[in-house]
Amino acid sequence: DTLWDLAIAEVEKRENPDDDNVKPGEVWEKSILFMGNKNGGKTTIILRCLEREESPKPTLALEYTFGRRARRHNAPKDVAHFWELGGGTSLVELIRIPVTSHNIRSFAVVLVLDLSKPDELWTTMESLLQVTRNHVNKILTKLEKTNPEVAAEIKQRMWNDLQRDHPDCALVDPFPIPLLIIGSKYDIFHEFDSEMRKIISKTLRFVSHYYGASLVFTSKSEALLLKARALINHLAFGYDKSKSVSVDPSKPLFIPAGLDSMSQIGPPPASDSDLGKMRANTPLELWKKVFEKTFPPKSFCALQDTKDPAQDIQYAEYEVDVMRAQKNQELEQYKRNASKSWKEMDFDSD
């Protein structure tokens, strides 16, 4: 290569530091699944990332959109596929649709947790991450048989954000694919009692660090949305990851993956006597017990979305709705006739 060729290669490497496999002229393609609390602000965050001036609408089941960005002038635009899971935890099994063995290498998860509802926070987080992790692990198990090099690459990448000499390597359990945790509605959360804010903040710091995830608090504030957008753009388009950190519980948290530590987070926010009474098999389980002692969780059933999407006016279609009403009437008539026929039957007592 000439000196000029080497210079061009160096510039391209600097512009694309996180993906050495993308060659000049090739299109970077990533996928992100947004999930979290119902009405937690997922759609608003996505629209802001894509710079769309639309009013957010309630998400029905699983919705898809995409964004495009050019890494540099006159370069083809990279594509990011954005999937959004609606319904809180009630439709979590739908994650099997966007997350597949074909795109697992380029997939990431954004978990949006509503900071204004701490009694739903742990249950929502645990349910969504557990099902997602189980699904990803099944894909990796299959890949180990069909494409072991890819499976090994994904497993190794889990540890990329932690330096080899990081003191917490033996204490964490990184999520199998890149994970970003967003605490939404910070404006409401900021009005909470300072002790409540401290417990929630410390707990989310621990969970994020334990899973090797990035953590950011946001709201409708433009400045906070920009911080969340920066971390999402890193996952979606390979933009440089910020090295700045904010861990002050009186301010919005901003902690890129790998930049926190157990020593800085400290022990669970409970007295030594309370901690001594709690039985837990893992650090994560201990933090859960401490958190739920302060914020007793809603039952899983209470978090299920029981609203019938067919009654949602934003999806109204006259012809379909008329036919549905007719079929509902026919069903009710069938039930009444069936009920009469059963009552009129003469059963032999023998």
Tab-separated table of C-alpha atoms in Angstrom:
chain	number	residue	atom	x	y	z
A	1	ASP	CA	0.000	0.000	0.000
A	2	THR	CA	1.060	3.576	-0.660
A	3	LEU	CA	1.296	6.154	2.112
A	4	TRP	CA	-1.919	7.679	0.754
A	5	ASP	CA	-3.749	4.312	1.045
A	6	LEU	CA	-2.574	3.930	4.625
A	7	ALA	CA	-3.768	7.453	5.468
A	8	ILE	CA	-7.231	6.747	4.011
A	9	ALA	CA	-7.467	3.483	5.968
A	10	GLU	CA	-6.486	5.254	9.196
A	11	VAL	CA	-9.148	7.951	8.735
A	12	GLU	CA	-11.821	5.337	8.027
A	13	LYS	CA	-10.785	3.397	11.122
A	14	ARG	CA	-11.122	6.523	13.267
A	15	GLU	CA	-14.549	7.259	11.814
A	16	ASN	CA	-15.685	3.677	12.468
A	17	PRO	CA	-13.820	2.609	15.605
A	18	ASP	CA	-16.342	-0.012	16.748
A	19	ASP	CA	-16.656	-2.137	13.642
A	20	ASP	CA	-13.476	-3.176	11.899
A	21	ASN	CA	-15.484	-5.587	9.724
A	22	VAL	CA	-17.332	-2.835	7.840
A	23	LYS	CA	-15.473	-2.131	4.618
A	24	PRO	CA	-15.624	1.176	2.698
A	25	GLY	CA	-18.855	1.350	0.724
A	26	GLU	CA	-20.601	-1.324	2.800
A	27	VAL	CA	-23.747	-0.539	4.767
A	28	TRP	CA	-23.788	-0.967	8.544
A	29	GLU	CA	-27.034	-2.635	9.623
A	30	LYS	CA	-28.079	-2.922	13.278
A	31	SER	CA	-31.288	-3.835	15.108
A	32	ILE	CA	-32.551	-2.564	18.471
A	33	LEU	CA	-35.483	-3.823	20.526
A	34	PHE	CA	-37.116	-1.262	22.833
A	35	MET	CA	-39.146	-2.693	25.715
A	36	GLY	CA	-40.207	-1.653	29.202
A	37	ASN	CA	-43.101	-0.265	31.220
A	38	LYS	CA	-46.355	0.386	29.420
A	39	ASN	CA	-46.648	4.145	28.786
A	40	GLY	CA	-43.046	4.518	29.902
A	41	GLY	CA	-41.990	6.773	27.019
A	42	LYS	CA	-40.426	4.277	24.580
A	43	THR	CA	-42.128	5.748	21.500
A	44	THR	CA	-41.151	9.302	22.459
A	45	ILE	CA	-37.493	8.256	22.816
A	46	ILE	CA	-37.506	6.489	19.435
A	47	LEU	CA	-39.085	9.453	17.641
A	48	ARG	CA	-36.546	11.798	19.195
A	49	CYS	CA	-33.661	9.569	18.112
A	50	LEU	CA	-34.992	9.574	14.562
A	51	GLU	CA	-35.637	13.339	14.692
A	52	ARG	CA	-39.293	12.902	13.802
A	53	GLU	CA	-41.791	15.552	14.836
A	54	GLU	CA	-44.685	13.134	15.301
A	55	SER	CA	-47.018	12.826	18.266
A	56	PRO	CA	-46.422	9.453	19.946
A	57	LYS	CA	-49.282	6.941	19.817
A	58	PRO	CA	-49.845	3.914	22.044
A	59	THR	CA	-47.916	0.912	20.743
A	60	LEU	CA	-49.942	-2.134	19.794
A	61	ALA	CA	-48.072	-5.427	20.280
A	62	LEU	CA	-44.835	-5.151	18.257
A	63	GLU	CA	-44.102	-2.200	15.990
A	64	TYR	CA	-41.253	-1.496	13.589
A	65	THR	CA	-39.564	1.545	12.141
A	66	PHE	CA	-36.062	2.365	10.938
A	67	GLY	CA	-33.515	5.138	10.756
A	68	ARG	CA	-30.693	5.928	8.331
A	69	ARG	CA	-27.437	7.779	8.881
A	70	ALA	CA	-24.340	8.391	6.752
A	71	ARG	CA	-21.011	7.898	8.512
A	72	ARG	CA	-19.362	10.470	6.302
A	73	HIS	CA	-19.969	12.638	3.257
A	74	ASN	CA	-20.891	10.765	0.058
A	75	ALA	CA	-21.004	7.420	1.917
A	76	PRO	CA	-24.000	5.058	1.726
A	77	LYS	CA	-26.388	5.464	4.629
A	78	ASP	CA	-26.282	2.889	7.400
A	79	VAL	CA	-29.590	1.393	8.560
A	80	ALA	CA	-30.876	0.810	12.093
A	81	HIS	CA	-33.990	-1.300	12.584
A	82	PHE	CA	-36.031	-0.159	15.596
A	83	TRP	CA	-38.493	-2.640	17.131
A	84	GLU	CA	-40.806	-1.605	19.957
A	85	LEU	CA	-42.603	-4.065	22.229
A	86	GLY	CA	-45.871	-2.668	23.593
A	87	GLY	CA	-48.023	-3.830	26.474
A	88	GLY	CA	-45.362	-3.806	29.193
A	89	THR	CA	-44.717	-7.426	30.200
A	90	SER	CA	-47.907	-8.932	28.756
A	91	LEU	CA	-46.547	-9.595	25.247
A	92	VAL	CA	-42.941	-10.461	26.063
A	93	GLU	CA	-43.046	-13.705	24.054
A	94	LEU	CA	-43.168	-11.566	20.876
A	95	ILE	CA	-39.445	-10.862	21.237
A	96	ARG	CA	-38.881	-14.100	19.305
A	97	ILE	CA	-39.997	-12.305	16.140
A	98	PRO	CA	-37.253	-9.637	15.835
A	99	VAL	CA	-34.419	-11.464	17.660
A	100	THR	CA	-33.225	-14.326	15.449
A	101	SER	CA	-30.080	-16.314	14.726
A	102	HIS	CA	-29.667	-14.282	11.510
A	103	ASN	CA	-29.318	-10.905	13.226
A	104	ILE	CA	-28.120	-11.811	16.724
A	105	ARG	CA	-24.605	-10.468	16.000
A	106	SER	CA	-25.986	-6.996	15.319
A	107	PHE	CA	-28.783	-6.880	17.886
A	108	ALA	CA	-29.083	-4.738	21.037
A	109	VAL	CA	-31.752	-4.177	23.677
A	110	VAL	CA	-32.983	-0.916	25.204
A	111	LEU	CA	-34.952	-1.373	28.431
A	112	VAL	CA	-37.040	1.699	29.349
A	113	LEU	CA	-38.071	1.767	33.015
A	114	ASP	CA	-40.596	4.303	34.331
A	115	LEU	CA	-38.884	5.960	37.329
A	116	SER	CA	-42.230	7.376	38.486
A	117	LYS	CA	-43.504	3.820	39.221
A	118	PRO	CA	-40.935	2.164	41.509
A	119	ASP	CA	-43.466	-0.488	42.576
A	120	GLU	CA	-43.454	-1.805	38.975
A	121	LEU	CA	-39.768	-1.309	38.302
A	122	TRP	CA	-38.152	-4.555	39.485
A	123	THR	CA	-40.949	-6.869	38.293
A	124	THR	CA	-40.961	-5.288	34.835
A	125	MET	CA	-37.182	-5.360	34.543
A	126	GLU	CA	-36.826	-8.927	35.793
A	127	SER	CA	-39.576	-10.340	33.590
A	128	LEU	CA	-38.442	-8.691	30.353
A	129	LEU	CA	-34.725	-9.344	30.797
A	130	GLN	CA	-35.236	-12.946	31.893
A	131	VAL	CA	-37.347	-13.905	28.878
A	132	THR	CA	-35.018	-12.038	26.497
A	133	ARG	CA	-31.926	-13.664	27.978
A	134	ASN	CA	-33.448	-17.147	27.789
A	135	HIS	CA	-34.344	-16.596	24.129
A	136	VAL	CA	-30.878	-15.285	23.240
A	137	ASN	CA	-29.205	-18.173	25.078
A	138	LYS	CA	-31.263	-20.672	23.056
A	139	ILE	CA	-30.071	-19.001	19.864
A	140	LEU	CA	-26.450	-19.142	21.074
A	141	THR	CA	-26.799	-22.824	21.967
A	142	LYS	CA	-27.921	-23.579	18.403
A	143	LEU	CA	-25.149	-21.405	16.949
A	144	GLU	CA	-22.533	-23.345	18.922
A	145	LYS	CA	-23.480	-26.355	16.814
A	146	THR	CA	-23.990	-24.658	13.444
A	147	ASN	CA	-21.573	-21.713	13.608
A	148	PRO	CA	-19.305	-21.974	16.671
A	149	GLU	CA	-17.092	-19.054	15.590
A	150	VAL	CA	-20.014	-16.624	15.664
A	151	ALA	CA	-21.224	-17.976	19.014
A	152	ALA	CA	-17.740	-17.572	20.486
A	153	GLU	CA	-17.483	-14.029	19.094
A	154	ILE	CA	-20.797	-13.003	20.685
A	155	LYS	CA	-19.844	-14.498	24.058
A	156	GLN	CA	-16.472	-12.776	24.008
A	157	ARG	CA	-18.074	-9.453	23.067
A	158	MET	CA	-20.146	-9.589	26.266
A	159	TRP	CA	-16.971	-8.734	28.177
A	160	ASN	CA	-15.623	-6.047	25.838
A	161	ASP	CA	-16.819	-3.131	27.969
A	162	LEU	CA	-15.020	-4.421	31.071
A	163	GLN	CA	-11.270	-4.010	31.122
A	164	ARG	CA	-9.343	-7.220	31.727
A	165	ASP	CA	-8.053	-5.965	35.059
A	166	HIS	CA	-11.453	-4.648	36.239
A	167	PRO	CA	-11.907	-5.726	39.887
A	168	ASP	CA	-15.537	-6.781	39.308
A	169	CYS	CA	-14.987	-9.385	36.582
A	170	ALA	CA	-15.875	-12.220	38.984
A	171	LEU	CA	-18.904	-10.374	40.395
A	172	VAL	CA	-20.891	-9.569	37.242
A	173	ASP	CA	-22.916	-11.549	34.730
A	174	PRO	CA	-23.007	-9.572	31.453
A	175	PHE	CA	-26.126	-9.696	29.316
A	176	PRO	CA	-25.496	-11.793	26.177
A	177	ILE	CA	-26.138	-8.873	23.802
A	178	PRO	CA	-25.551	-5.106	24.279
A	179	LEU	CA	-27.999	-3.622	26.780
A	180	LEU	CA	-28.957	-0.028	27.577
A	181	ILE	CA	-31.200	0.771	30.557
A	182	ILE	CA	-33.072	4.075	30.391
A	183	GLY	CA	-34.841	5.498	33.432
A	184	SER	CA	-37.647	7.641	31.997
A	185	LYS	CA	-39.802	10.411	33.504
A	186	TYR	CA	-36.931	11.849	35.521
A	187	ASP	CA	-38.914	15.078	35.963
A	188	ILE	CA	-41.431	13.204	38.172
A	189	PHE	CA	-38.743	11.095	39.842
A	190	HIS	CA	-36.840	14.263	40.796
A	191	GLU	CA	-39.756	15.292	43.040
A	192	PHE	CA	-39.433	12.099	45.128
A	193	ASP	CA	-37.980	12.093	48.636
A	194	SER	CA	-34.172	12.137	48.479
A	195	GLU	CA	-33.871	8.767	50.253
A	196	MET	CA	-36.244	7.140	47.748
A	197	ARG	CA	-34.223	8.587	44.860
A	198	LYS	CA	-31.024	7.277	46.410
A	199	ILE	CA	-32.370	3.718	46.754
A	200	ILE	CA	-33.703	3.626	43.169
A	201	SER	CA	-30.531	5.161	41.739
A	202	LYS	CA	-28.169	2.810	43.606
A	203	THR	CA	-30.264	-0.215	42.672
A	204	LEU	CA	-30.313	0.642	38.978
A	205	ARG	CA	-26.583	1.341	39.068
A	206	PHE	CA	-25.985	-2.116	40.524
A	207	VAL	CA	-28.308	-3.862	38.042
A	208	SER	CA	-26.757	-2.049	35.068
A	209	HIS	CA	-23.207	-2.808	36.179
A	210	TYR	CA	-24.097	-6.425	36.971
A	211	TYR	CA	-25.470	-6.919	33.443
A	212	GLY	CA	-22.686	-4.934	31.762
A	213	ALA	CA	-25.218	-2.344	30.594
A	214	SER	CA	-25.167	1.413	30.117
A	215	LEU	CA	-27.519	3.513	32.260
A	216	VAL	CA	-29.068	6.922	31.631
A	217	PHE	CA	-31.949	8.873	33.182
A	218	THR	CA	-34.077	10.970	30.852
A	219	SER	CA	-37.324	12.930	30.509
A	220	LYS	CA	-38.931	15.197	27.928
A	221	SER	CA	-36.109	17.675	28.556
A	222	GLU	CA	-34.141	18.202	25.350
A	223	ALA	CA	-30.796	18.042	27.162
A	224	LEU	CA	-31.588	14.684	28.791
A	225	LEU	CA	-33.039	13.237	25.593
A	226	LEU	CA	-29.802	14.112	23.799
A	227	LYS	CA	-27.819	12.097	26.352
A	228	ALA	CA	-30.056	9.065	25.862
A	229	ARG	CA	-29.869	9.561	22.112
A	230	ALA	CA	-26.058	9.502	22.232
A	231	LEU	CA	-26.043	6.035	23.822
A	232	ILE	CA	-28.705	4.747	21.414
A	233	ASN	CA	-26.773	6.099	18.420
A	234	HIS	CA	-23.723	4.221	19.665
A	235	LEU	CA	-25.721	0.964	19.504
A	236	ALA	CA	-27.548	1.802	16.277
A	237	PHE	CA	-24.895	3.524	14.160
A	238	GLY	CA	-21.580	2.895	15.899
A	239	TYR	CA	-21.039	6.501	16.995
A	240	ASP	CA	-18.335	7.031	19.599
A	241	LYS	CA	-19.397	6.092	23.108
A	242	SER	CA	-19.228	8.950	25.589
A	243	LYS	CA	-16.634	8.652	28.344
A	244	SER	CA	-18.360	11.124	30.663
A	245	VAL	CA	-19.984	9.798	33.847
A	246	SER	CA	-22.564	11.241	36.259
A	247	VAL	CA	-23.264	9.187	39.417
A	248	ASP	CA	-24.618	11.917	41.720
A	249	PRO	CA	-28.067	10.658	42.931
A	250	SER	CA	-29.304	14.262	43.079
A	251	LYS	CA	-28.731	14.560	39.323
A	252	PRO	CA	-29.706	12.470	36.274
A	253	LEU	CA	-27.471	9.381	36.082
A	254	PHE	CA	-25.336	8.837	32.987
A	255	ILE	CA	-23.019	5.815	33.105
A	256	PRO	CA	-21.747	4.132	29.916
A	257	ALA	CA	-21.146	0.387	30.236
A	258	GLY	CA	-17.968	-0.600	32.062
A	259	LEU	CA	-17.398	2.766	33.748
A	260	ASP	CA	-18.931	1.930	37.146
A	261	SER	CA	-17.730	-0.380	39.912
A	262	MET	CA	-19.110	-2.222	42.922
A	263	SER	CA	-16.854	-0.237	45.241
A	264	GLN	CA	-18.303	3.067	43.968
A	265	ILE	CA	-21.898	1.781	44.107
A	266	GLY	CA	-21.503	0.498	47.667
A	267	PRO	CA	-23.609	-2.088	49.543
A	268	PRO	CA	-27.414	-2.406	49.237
A	269	PRO	CA	-29.165	0.519	50.978
A	270	ALA	CA	-30.221	-1.292	54.179
A	271	SER	CA	-28.959	-1.620	57.752
A	272	ASP	CA	-26.519	-4.392	58.652
A	273	SER	CA	-29.163	-6.053	60.830
A	274	ASP	CA	-31.693	-6.081	57.969
A	275	LEU	CA	-29.106	-7.428	55.544
A	276	GLY	CA	-28.249	-10.186	58.024
A	277	LYS	CA	-31.867	-11.356	58.103
A	278	MET	CA	-32.223	-11.557	54.338
A	279	ARG	CA	-31.512	-14.889	52.694
A	280	ALA	CA	-30.225	-14.598	49.161
A	281	ASN	CA	-28.230	-16.882	46.888
A	282	THR	CA	-26.798	-14.131	44.680
A	283	PRO	CA	-25.964	-10.406	44.997
A	284	LEU	CA	-28.763	-9.674	42.498
A	285	GLU	CA	-31.278	-11.490	44.695
A	286	LEU	CA	-30.100	-9.562	47.761
A	287	TRP	CA	-30.538	-6.214	46.006
A	288	LYS	CA	-33.996	-7.316	44.894
A	289	LYS	CA	-35.054	-8.088	48.475
A	290	VAL	CA	-33.738	-4.739	49.739
A	291	PHE	CA	-35.438	-2.819	46.924
A	292	GLU	CA	-38.785	-4.586	47.323
A	293	LYS	CA	-38.780	-4.001	51.064
A	294	THR	CA	-38.986	-0.259	50.350
A	295	PHE	CA	-41.125	-0.588	47.216
A	296	PRO	CA	-43.434	-3.626	47.546
A	297	PRO	CA	-44.053	-4.794	43.976
A	298	LYS	CA	-47.317	-5.007	42.139
A	299	SER	CA	-48.296	-8.555	41.292
A	300	PHE	CA	-47.283	-9.769	37.850
A	301	CYS	CA	-50.960	-10.107	36.911
A	302	ALA	CA	-51.557	-6.448	37.753
A	303	LEU	CA	-48.947	-5.502	35.157
A	304	GLN	CA	-50.629	-7.449	32.378
A	305	ASP	CA	-52.316	-5.418	29.654
A	306	THR	CA	-55.978	-6.454	29.635
A	307	LYS	CA	-57.209	-3.831	27.162
A	308	ASP	CA	-58.638	-5.301	23.955
A	309	PRO	CA	-56.666	-3.808	21.025
A	310	ALA	CA	-59.678	-4.378	18.765
A	311	GLN	CA	-61.473	-1.596	20.654
A	312	ASP	CA	-58.680	0.941	20.128
A	313	ILE	CA	-60.033	3.774	17.950
A	314	GLN	CA	-56.645	4.424	16.311
A	315	TYR	CA	-57.007	1.078	14.501
A	316	ALA	CA	-60.655	1.515	13.494
A	317	GLU	CA	-61.655	0.217	10.036
A	318	TYR	CA	-65.339	0.549	9.140
A	319	GLU	CA	-65.750	-2.609	7.024
A	320	VAL	CA	-63.802	-4.791	9.428
A	321	ASP	CA	-65.598	-3.398	12.484
A	322	VAL	CA	-69.035	-3.947	10.914
A	323	MET	CA	-68.172	-7.555	10.101
A	324	ARG	CA	-66.767	-8.090	13.580
A	325	ALA	CA	-69.960	-6.738	15.169
A	326	GLN	CA	-72.020	-9.068	13.002
A	327	LYS	CA	-69.888	-12.078	13.994
A	328	ASN	CA	-70.141	-11.109	17.662
A	329	GLN	CA	-73.948	-11.070	17.357
A	330	GLU	CA	-73.894	-14.485	15.668
A	331	LEU	CA	-71.662	-15.826	18.451
A	332	GLU	CA	-74.002	-14.561	21.171
A	333	GLN	CA	-77.005	-16.101	19.368
A	334	TYR	CA	-75.137	-19.408	19.093
A	335	LYS	CA	-74.367	-19.343	22.826
A	336	ARG	CA	-78.047	-18.715	23.675
A	337	ASN	CA	-79.249	-21.532	21.402
A	338	ALA	CA	-76.639	-23.933	22.758
A	339	SER	CA	-77.631	-23.073	26.312
A	340	LYS	CA	-81.304	-23.809	25.565
A	341	SER	CA	-80.496	-27.134	23.881
A	342	TRP	CA	-78.463	-28.320	26.857
A	343	LYS	CA	-81.240	-27.398	29.284
A	344	GLU	CA	-83.818	-29.280	27.204
A	345	MET	CA	-81.770	-32.498	27.051
A	346	ASP	CA	-83.152	-35.408	29.018
A	347	PHE	CA	-80.271	-37.264	30.681
A	348	ASP	CA	-80.718	-40.830	31.910
A	349	SER	CA	-80.246	-40.848	35.649
A	350	ASP	CA	-78.896	-44.420	35.434
